[in-house]
Coordinates of C-alpha atoms and ligand atoms in Angstrom, one line a residue:
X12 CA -40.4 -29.8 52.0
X13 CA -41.9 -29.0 55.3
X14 CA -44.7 -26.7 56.3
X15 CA -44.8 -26.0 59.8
X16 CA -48.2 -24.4 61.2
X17 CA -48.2 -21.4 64.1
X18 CA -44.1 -20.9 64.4
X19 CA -43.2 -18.4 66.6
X20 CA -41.0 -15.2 64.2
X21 CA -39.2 -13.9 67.6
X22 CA -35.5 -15.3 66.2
X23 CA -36.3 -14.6 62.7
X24 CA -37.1 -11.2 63.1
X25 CA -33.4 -8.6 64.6
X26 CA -36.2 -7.1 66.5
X27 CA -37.0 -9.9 68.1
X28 CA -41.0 -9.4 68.0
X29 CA -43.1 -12.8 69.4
X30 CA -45.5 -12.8 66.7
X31 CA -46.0 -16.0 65.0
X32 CA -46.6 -17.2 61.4
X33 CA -49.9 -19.6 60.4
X34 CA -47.5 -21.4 58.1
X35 CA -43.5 -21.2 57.3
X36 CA -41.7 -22.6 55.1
X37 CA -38.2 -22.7 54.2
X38 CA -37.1 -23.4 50.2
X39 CA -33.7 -23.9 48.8
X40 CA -35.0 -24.4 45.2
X41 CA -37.0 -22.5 43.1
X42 CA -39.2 -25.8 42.3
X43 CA -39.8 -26.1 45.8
X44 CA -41.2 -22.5 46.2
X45 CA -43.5 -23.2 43.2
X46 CA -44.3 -26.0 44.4
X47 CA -45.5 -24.6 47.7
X48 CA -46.9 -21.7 45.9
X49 CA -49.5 -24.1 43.5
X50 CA -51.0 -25.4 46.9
X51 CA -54.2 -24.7 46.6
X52 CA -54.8 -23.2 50.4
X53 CA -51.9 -21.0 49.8
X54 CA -53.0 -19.5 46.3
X55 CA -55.0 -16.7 47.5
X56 CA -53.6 -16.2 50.6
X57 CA -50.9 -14.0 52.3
X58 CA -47.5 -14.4 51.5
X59 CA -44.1 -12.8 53.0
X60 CA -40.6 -13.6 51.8
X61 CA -38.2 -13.9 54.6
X62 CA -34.7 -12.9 54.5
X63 CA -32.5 -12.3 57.2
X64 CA -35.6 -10.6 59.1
X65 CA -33.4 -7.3 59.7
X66 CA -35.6 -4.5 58.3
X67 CA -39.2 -6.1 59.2
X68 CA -41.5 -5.2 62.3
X69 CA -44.1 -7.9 62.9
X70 CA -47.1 -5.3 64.0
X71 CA -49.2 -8.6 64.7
X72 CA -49.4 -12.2 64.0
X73 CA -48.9 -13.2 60.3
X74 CA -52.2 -15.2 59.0
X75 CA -50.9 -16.2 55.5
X76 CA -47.5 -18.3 54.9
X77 CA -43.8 -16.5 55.8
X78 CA -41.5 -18.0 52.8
X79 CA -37.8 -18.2 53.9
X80 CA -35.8 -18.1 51.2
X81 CA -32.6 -20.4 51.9
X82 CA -31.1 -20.3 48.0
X83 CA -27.6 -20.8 48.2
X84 CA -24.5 -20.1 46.0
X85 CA -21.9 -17.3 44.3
X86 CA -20.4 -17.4 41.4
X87 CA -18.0 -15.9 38.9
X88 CA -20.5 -15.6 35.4
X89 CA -18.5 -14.0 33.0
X90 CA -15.9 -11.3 33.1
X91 CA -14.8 -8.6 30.9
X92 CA -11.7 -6.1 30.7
X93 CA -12.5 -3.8 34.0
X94 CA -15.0 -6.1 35.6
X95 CA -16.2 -9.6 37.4
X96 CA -19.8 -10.5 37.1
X97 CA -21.0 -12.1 40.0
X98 CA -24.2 -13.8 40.7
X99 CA -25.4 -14.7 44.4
X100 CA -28.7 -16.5 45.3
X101 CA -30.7 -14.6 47.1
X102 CA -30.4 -16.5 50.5
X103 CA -26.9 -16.2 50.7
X104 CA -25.9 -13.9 54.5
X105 CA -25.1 -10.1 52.3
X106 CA -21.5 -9.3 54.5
X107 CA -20.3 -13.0 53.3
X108 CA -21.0 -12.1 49.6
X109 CA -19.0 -9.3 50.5
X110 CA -16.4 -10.8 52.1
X111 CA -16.0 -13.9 49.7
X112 CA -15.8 -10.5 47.1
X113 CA -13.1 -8.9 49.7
X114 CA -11.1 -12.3 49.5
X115 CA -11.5 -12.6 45.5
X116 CA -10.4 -9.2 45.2
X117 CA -13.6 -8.1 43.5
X118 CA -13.8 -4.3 43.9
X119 CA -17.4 -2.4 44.9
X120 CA -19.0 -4.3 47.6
X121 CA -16.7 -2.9 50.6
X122 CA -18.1 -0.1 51.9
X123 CA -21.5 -1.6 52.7
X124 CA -19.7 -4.4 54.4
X125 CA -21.7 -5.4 57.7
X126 CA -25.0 -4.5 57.0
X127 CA -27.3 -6.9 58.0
X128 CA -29.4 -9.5 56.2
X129 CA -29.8 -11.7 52.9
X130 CA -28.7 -10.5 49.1
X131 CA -31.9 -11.3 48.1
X132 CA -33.9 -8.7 50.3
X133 CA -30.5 -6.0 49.2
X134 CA -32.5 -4.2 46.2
X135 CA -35.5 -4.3 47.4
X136 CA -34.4 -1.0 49.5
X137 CA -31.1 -0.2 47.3
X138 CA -29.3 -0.7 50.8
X139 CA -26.7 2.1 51.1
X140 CA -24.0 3.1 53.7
X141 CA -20.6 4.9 53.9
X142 CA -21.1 6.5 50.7
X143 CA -22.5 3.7 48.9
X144 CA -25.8 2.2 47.7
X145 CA -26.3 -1.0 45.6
X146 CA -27.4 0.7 42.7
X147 CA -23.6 2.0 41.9
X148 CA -22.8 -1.9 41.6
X149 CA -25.8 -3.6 40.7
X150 CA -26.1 -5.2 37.5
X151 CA -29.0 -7.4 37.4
X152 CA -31.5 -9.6 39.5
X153 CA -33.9 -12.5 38.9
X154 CA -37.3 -13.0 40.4
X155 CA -39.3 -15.3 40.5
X156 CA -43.7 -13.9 39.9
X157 CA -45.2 -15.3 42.8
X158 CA -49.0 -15.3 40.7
X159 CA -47.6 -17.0 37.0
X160 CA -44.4 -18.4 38.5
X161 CA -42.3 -17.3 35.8
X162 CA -38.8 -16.1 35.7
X163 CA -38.3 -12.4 35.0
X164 CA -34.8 -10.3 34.5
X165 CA -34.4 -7.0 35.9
X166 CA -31.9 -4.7 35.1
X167 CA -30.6 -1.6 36.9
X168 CA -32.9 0.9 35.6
X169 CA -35.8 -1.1 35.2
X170 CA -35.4 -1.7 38.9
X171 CA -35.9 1.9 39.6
X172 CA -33.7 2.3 42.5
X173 CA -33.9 5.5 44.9
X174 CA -33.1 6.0 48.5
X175 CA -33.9 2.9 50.2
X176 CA -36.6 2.2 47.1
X177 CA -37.1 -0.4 44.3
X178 CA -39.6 -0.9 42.0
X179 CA -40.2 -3.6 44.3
X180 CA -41.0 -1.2 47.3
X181 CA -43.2 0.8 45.2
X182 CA -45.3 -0.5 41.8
X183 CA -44.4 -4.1 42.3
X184 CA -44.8 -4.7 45.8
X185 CA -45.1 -8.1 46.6
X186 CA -45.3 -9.6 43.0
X187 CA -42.2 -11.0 43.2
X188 CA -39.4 -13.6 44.7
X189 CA -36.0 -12.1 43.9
X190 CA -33.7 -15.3 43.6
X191 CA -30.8 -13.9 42.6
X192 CA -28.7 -11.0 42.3
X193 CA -25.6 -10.3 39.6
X194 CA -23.4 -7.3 40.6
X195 CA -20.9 -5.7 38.7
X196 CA -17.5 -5.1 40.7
X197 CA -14.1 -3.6 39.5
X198 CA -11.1 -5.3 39.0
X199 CA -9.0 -2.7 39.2
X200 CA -10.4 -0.7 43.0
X201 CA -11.9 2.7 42.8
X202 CA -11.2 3.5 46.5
X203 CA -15.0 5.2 47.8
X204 CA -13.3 7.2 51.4
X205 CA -15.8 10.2 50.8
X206 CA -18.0 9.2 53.9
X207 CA -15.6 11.1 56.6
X208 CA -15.5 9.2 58.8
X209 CA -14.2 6.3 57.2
X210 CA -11.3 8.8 56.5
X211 CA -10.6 9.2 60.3
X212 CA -11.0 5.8 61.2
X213 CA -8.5 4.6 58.6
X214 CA -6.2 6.8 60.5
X215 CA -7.2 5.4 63.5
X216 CA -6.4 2.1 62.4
X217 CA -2.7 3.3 61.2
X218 CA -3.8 2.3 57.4
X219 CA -1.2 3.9 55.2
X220 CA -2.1 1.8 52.1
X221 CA -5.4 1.6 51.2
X222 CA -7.2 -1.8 50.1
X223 CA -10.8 -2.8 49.9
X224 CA -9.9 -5.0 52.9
X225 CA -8.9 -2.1 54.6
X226 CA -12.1 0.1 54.0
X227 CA -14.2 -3.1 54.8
X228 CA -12.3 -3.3 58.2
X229 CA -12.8 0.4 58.4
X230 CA -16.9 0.4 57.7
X231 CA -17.0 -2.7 60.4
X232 CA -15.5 -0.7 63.2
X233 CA -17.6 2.2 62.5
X234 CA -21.1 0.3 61.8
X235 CA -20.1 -1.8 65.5
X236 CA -18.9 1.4 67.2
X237 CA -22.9 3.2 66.5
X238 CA -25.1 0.6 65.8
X239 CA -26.2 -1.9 68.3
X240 CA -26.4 -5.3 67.6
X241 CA -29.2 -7.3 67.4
X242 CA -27.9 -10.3 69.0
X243 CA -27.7 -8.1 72.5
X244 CA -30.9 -5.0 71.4
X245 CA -33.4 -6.1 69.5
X246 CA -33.5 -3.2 66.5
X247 CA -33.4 -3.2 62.3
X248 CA -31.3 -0.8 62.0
X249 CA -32.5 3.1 61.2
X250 CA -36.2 3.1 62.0
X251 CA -37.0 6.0 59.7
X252 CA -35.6 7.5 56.2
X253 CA -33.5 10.8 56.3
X254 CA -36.2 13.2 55.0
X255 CA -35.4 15.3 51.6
X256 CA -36.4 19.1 52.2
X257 CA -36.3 22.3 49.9
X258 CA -33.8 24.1 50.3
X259 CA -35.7 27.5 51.3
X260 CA -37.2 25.3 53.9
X261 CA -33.5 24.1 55.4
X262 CA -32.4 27.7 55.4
X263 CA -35.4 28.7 57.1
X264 CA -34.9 25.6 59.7
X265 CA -31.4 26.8 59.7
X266 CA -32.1 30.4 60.9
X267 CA -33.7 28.9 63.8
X268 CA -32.1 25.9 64.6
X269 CA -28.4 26.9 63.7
X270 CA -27.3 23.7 64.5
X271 CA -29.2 21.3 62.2
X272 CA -27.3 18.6 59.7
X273 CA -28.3 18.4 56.5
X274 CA -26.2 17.2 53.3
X275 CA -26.5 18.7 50.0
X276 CA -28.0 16.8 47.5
X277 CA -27.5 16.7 43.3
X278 CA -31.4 18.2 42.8
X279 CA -30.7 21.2 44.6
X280 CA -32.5 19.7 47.5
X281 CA -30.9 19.0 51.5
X282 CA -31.3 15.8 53.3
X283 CA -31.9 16.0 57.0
X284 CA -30.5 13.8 59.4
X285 CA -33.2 12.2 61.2
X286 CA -31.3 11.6 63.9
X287 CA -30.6 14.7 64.9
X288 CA -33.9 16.0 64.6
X289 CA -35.1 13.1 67.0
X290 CA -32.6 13.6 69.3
X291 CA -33.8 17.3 69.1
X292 CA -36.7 16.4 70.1
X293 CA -36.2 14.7 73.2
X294 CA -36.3 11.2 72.4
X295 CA -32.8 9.7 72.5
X296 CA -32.5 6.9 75.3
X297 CA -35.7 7.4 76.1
X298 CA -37.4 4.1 77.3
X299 CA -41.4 3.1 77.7
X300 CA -41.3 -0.4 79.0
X301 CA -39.4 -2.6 76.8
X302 CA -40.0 -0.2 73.6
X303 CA -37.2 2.5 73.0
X304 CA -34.8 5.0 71.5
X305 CA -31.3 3.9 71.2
X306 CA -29.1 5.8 73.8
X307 CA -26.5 6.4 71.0
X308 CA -28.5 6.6 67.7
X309 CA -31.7 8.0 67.9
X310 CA -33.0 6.9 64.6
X311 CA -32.8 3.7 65.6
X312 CA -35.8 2.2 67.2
X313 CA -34.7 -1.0 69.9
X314 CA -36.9 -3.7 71.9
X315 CA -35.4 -4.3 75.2
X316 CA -36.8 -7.6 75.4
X317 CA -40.7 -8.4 75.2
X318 CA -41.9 -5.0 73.4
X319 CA -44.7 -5.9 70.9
X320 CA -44.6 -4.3 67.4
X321 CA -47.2 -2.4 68.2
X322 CA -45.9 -0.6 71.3
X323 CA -42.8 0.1 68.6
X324 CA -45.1 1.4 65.9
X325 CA -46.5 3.6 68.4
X326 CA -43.4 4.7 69.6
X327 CA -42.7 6.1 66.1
X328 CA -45.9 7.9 65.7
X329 CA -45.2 9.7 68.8
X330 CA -42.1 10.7 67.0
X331 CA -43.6 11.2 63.9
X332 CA -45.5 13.6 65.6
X333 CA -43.2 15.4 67.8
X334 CA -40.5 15.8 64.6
X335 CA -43.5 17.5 62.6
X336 CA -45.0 19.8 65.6
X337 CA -41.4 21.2 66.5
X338 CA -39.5 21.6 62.7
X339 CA -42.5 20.9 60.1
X340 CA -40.9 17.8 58.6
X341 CA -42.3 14.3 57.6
X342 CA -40.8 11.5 58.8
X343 CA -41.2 8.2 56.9
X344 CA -40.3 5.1 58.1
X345 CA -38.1 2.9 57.0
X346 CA -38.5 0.1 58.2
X347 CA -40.8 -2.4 56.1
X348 CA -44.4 -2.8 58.6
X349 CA -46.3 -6.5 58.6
Ligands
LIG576 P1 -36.0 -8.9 55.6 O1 -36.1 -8.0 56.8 O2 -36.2 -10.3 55.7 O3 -37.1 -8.4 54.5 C1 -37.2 -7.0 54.2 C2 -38.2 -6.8 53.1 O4 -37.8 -7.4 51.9 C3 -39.6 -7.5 53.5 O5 -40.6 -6.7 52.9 C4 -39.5 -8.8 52.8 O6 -40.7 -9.4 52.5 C5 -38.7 -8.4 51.5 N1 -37.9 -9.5 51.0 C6 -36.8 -10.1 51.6 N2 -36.2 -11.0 50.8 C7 -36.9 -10.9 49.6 C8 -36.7 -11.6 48.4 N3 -35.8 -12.5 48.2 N4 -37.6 -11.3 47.4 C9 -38.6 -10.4 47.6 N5 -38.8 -9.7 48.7 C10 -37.9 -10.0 49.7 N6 -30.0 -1.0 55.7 C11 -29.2 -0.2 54.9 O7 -29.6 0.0 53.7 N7 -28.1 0.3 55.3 C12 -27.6 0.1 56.5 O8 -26.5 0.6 56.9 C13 -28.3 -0.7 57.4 N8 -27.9 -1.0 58.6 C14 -28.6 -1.8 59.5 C15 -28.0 -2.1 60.8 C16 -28.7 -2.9 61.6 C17 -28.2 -3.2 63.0 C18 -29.9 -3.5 61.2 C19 -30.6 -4.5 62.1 C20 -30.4 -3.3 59.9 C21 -29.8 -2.4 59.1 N9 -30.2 -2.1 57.8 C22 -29.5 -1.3 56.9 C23 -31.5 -2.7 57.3 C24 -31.4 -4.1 56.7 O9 -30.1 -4.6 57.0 C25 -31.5 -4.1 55.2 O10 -32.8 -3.6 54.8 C26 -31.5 -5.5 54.6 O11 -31.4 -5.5 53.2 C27 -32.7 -6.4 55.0 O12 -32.4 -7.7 54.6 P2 -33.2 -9.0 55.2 O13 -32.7 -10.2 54.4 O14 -33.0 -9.0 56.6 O15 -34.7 -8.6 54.8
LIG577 N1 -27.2 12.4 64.6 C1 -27.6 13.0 65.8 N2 -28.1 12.3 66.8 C2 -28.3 11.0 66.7 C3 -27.9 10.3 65.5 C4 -27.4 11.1 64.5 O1 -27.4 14.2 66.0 O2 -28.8 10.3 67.7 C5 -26.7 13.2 63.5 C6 -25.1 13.4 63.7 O3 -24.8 14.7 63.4 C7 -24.6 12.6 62.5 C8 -25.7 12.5 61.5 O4 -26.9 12.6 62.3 O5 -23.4 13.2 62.0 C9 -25.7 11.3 60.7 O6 -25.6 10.1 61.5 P1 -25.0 8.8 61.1 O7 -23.7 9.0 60.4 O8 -25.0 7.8 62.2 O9 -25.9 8.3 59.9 P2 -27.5 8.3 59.8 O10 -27.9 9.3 58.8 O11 -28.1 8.3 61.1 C10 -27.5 6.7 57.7 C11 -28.2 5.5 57.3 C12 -27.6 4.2 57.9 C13 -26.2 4.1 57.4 C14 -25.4 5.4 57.9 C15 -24.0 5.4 57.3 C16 -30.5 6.2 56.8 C17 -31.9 6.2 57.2 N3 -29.6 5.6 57.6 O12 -27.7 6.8 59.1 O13 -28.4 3.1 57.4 O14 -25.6 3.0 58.0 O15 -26.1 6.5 57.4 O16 -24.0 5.6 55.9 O17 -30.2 6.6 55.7 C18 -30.2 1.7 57.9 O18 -30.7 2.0 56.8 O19 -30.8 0.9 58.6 C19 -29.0 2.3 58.4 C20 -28.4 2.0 59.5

């Protein structure tokens, strides 16, 4: 087990922000994390699990230890008459567990194909696309508490999951290592082609018979059509939550801006897309030295090179601002700020 002191983050983190960590350490066992844990110089200070680094901005340089969790491994658990149980580690790359599923013919996974990052990091913010969200397939997690070092089971409801939140965003924030993940997937498919445009891109592609494979293959030309990738931009996806108004307040916004998205939601309630209301704004492609708003997708936030996180976190207070002065709505981010 090795603890390296002053690492630079910049290729750990999608945005690729040069701050740097006072310790890091990688563990591929649960022992070795307890171990490093009961050091004495690292019981009362900072800690930061590490994933794939995709929904981070390092604001300035870590003083604590980053923790990058490395565990490895899938596997069938049990099965019952509709279903597969499988468990992942928590370091294993998400889009593999979903293709290994894809290949396996394990139904539930596909339409969040391509999103970036580690299963481990994937409840903390009930990751969601294409008409999706963890939640509808989760079945349980393990974590490890960082403070006792015990084991502790979490099941769906006890893990409180919303849009992009957890218990482990909220109440239980940084308490715990989540070491693995169990997820419940179908073995006979229940086809999810709500999200329209996975509808017209499956006729794009000429798909006459639908398969999980084919709506993964569908999601993945969509996700690399919009979203840039962070091997060319630096960016972690959507900077900022699609924000949940009233619905007197959308019809009001509605009267004047005629044009606005929002979807209806089950509460009666209409979610906004960001996006739109940034672009509104003026922001999209906008560029302030090597801080900026993707030319295509304006709710994602991108680092053209050297940008510091806090050039990017001021960035989004601007916009913050701006989207709040012209419609009267909060944006929140999404993105997780260290
Ligand atoms: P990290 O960035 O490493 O960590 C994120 C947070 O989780 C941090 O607070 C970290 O401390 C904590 N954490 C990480 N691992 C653990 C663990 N094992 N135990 C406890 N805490 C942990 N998200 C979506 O929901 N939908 C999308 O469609 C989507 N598209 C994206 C597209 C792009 C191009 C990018 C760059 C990002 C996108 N994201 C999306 C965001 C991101 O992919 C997810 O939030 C992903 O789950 C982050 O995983 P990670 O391993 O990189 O987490
Ligand atoms: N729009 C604009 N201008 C823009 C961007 C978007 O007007 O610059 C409008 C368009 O009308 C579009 C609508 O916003 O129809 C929605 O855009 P899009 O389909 O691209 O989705 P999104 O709401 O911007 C959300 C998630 C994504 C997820 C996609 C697909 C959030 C915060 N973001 O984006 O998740 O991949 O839907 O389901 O909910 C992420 O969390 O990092 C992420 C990328």
């Amino acid at each position: 087990m090795n603890i390296h002191e002053n690492i630079s983050l910049k290729k750990l983190n999608t945005f690729g922000i040069d701050a740097s960590a006072r310790y890091y350490a990688g563990f591929s066992t649960i022992d070795e994390v307890c171990q490093i844990l009961s050091e004495s110089k690292f019981v009362n200070s900072r800690k930061l699990i590490l994933g794939g680094g995709s929904n981070l901005l390092f604001t300035k340089d870590f003083d604590g230890i980053v923790l990058k969790n490395n565990l490895k491994g899938i596997e069938l658990v049990k099965e019952d008459v509709d279903h597969y149980f499988v468990r992942s580690a928590g370091g294993e790359v998400w889009h593999e567990l979903v293709m290994y599923c894809i290949a396996n013919n394990y139904a539930g996974l596909e339409n969040l194909s391509l999103i970036p990052g580690n299963v481990g990091a994937s409840p903390m913010q009930n990751i969601g696309a294409y008409g999706a969200e963890i939640k509808d397939t989760f079945y349980e997690l393990e974590a490890l508490h960082i403070q006792d070092k015990t084991i502790h089971k979490f099941n769906n409801a006890e893990c409180k999951f919303g849009y992009r939140e957890s218990v482990f965003k909220g109440e239980l924030k940084d308490q715990f290592i989540i070491t693995s993940v169990t997820f419940k997937l179908y073995k006979k498919p229940i086809f999810n082609t709500s999200y329209g445009a996975i509808e017209k891109e499956l006729e794009v592609m000429g798909i006459k018979e639908l398969s999980i494979k084919s709506i993964s293959d569908a999601v993945c030309a969509i996700r690399k059509s919009k979203l840039p990738n962070p091997a060319e931009i630096g960016n972690a996806g959507s900077f900022f939550k699609n924000p949940e108004v009233i619905r007197s307040k959308f019809e009001a916004l509605k009267t004047e801006f005629s044009m606005i998205v929002g979807y209806d939601l089950e509460n009666g309630n209409v979610k906004l897309a960001a996006g739109w209301l940034i672009e509104q704004c003026g922001w999209k492609g906008q560029r302030f030295g090597d801080a900026g708003v993707h030319k295509l997708q304006a709710l994602v936030l991108v680092n053209y090179g050297n940008a510091n996180g806090s050039e990017i976190l001021e960035l989004s207070q601007k916009i913050i601002a701006s989207v709040k002065e012209k419609f009267d709505v909060d944006l929140v981010r999404e993105v997780n700020i260290v």
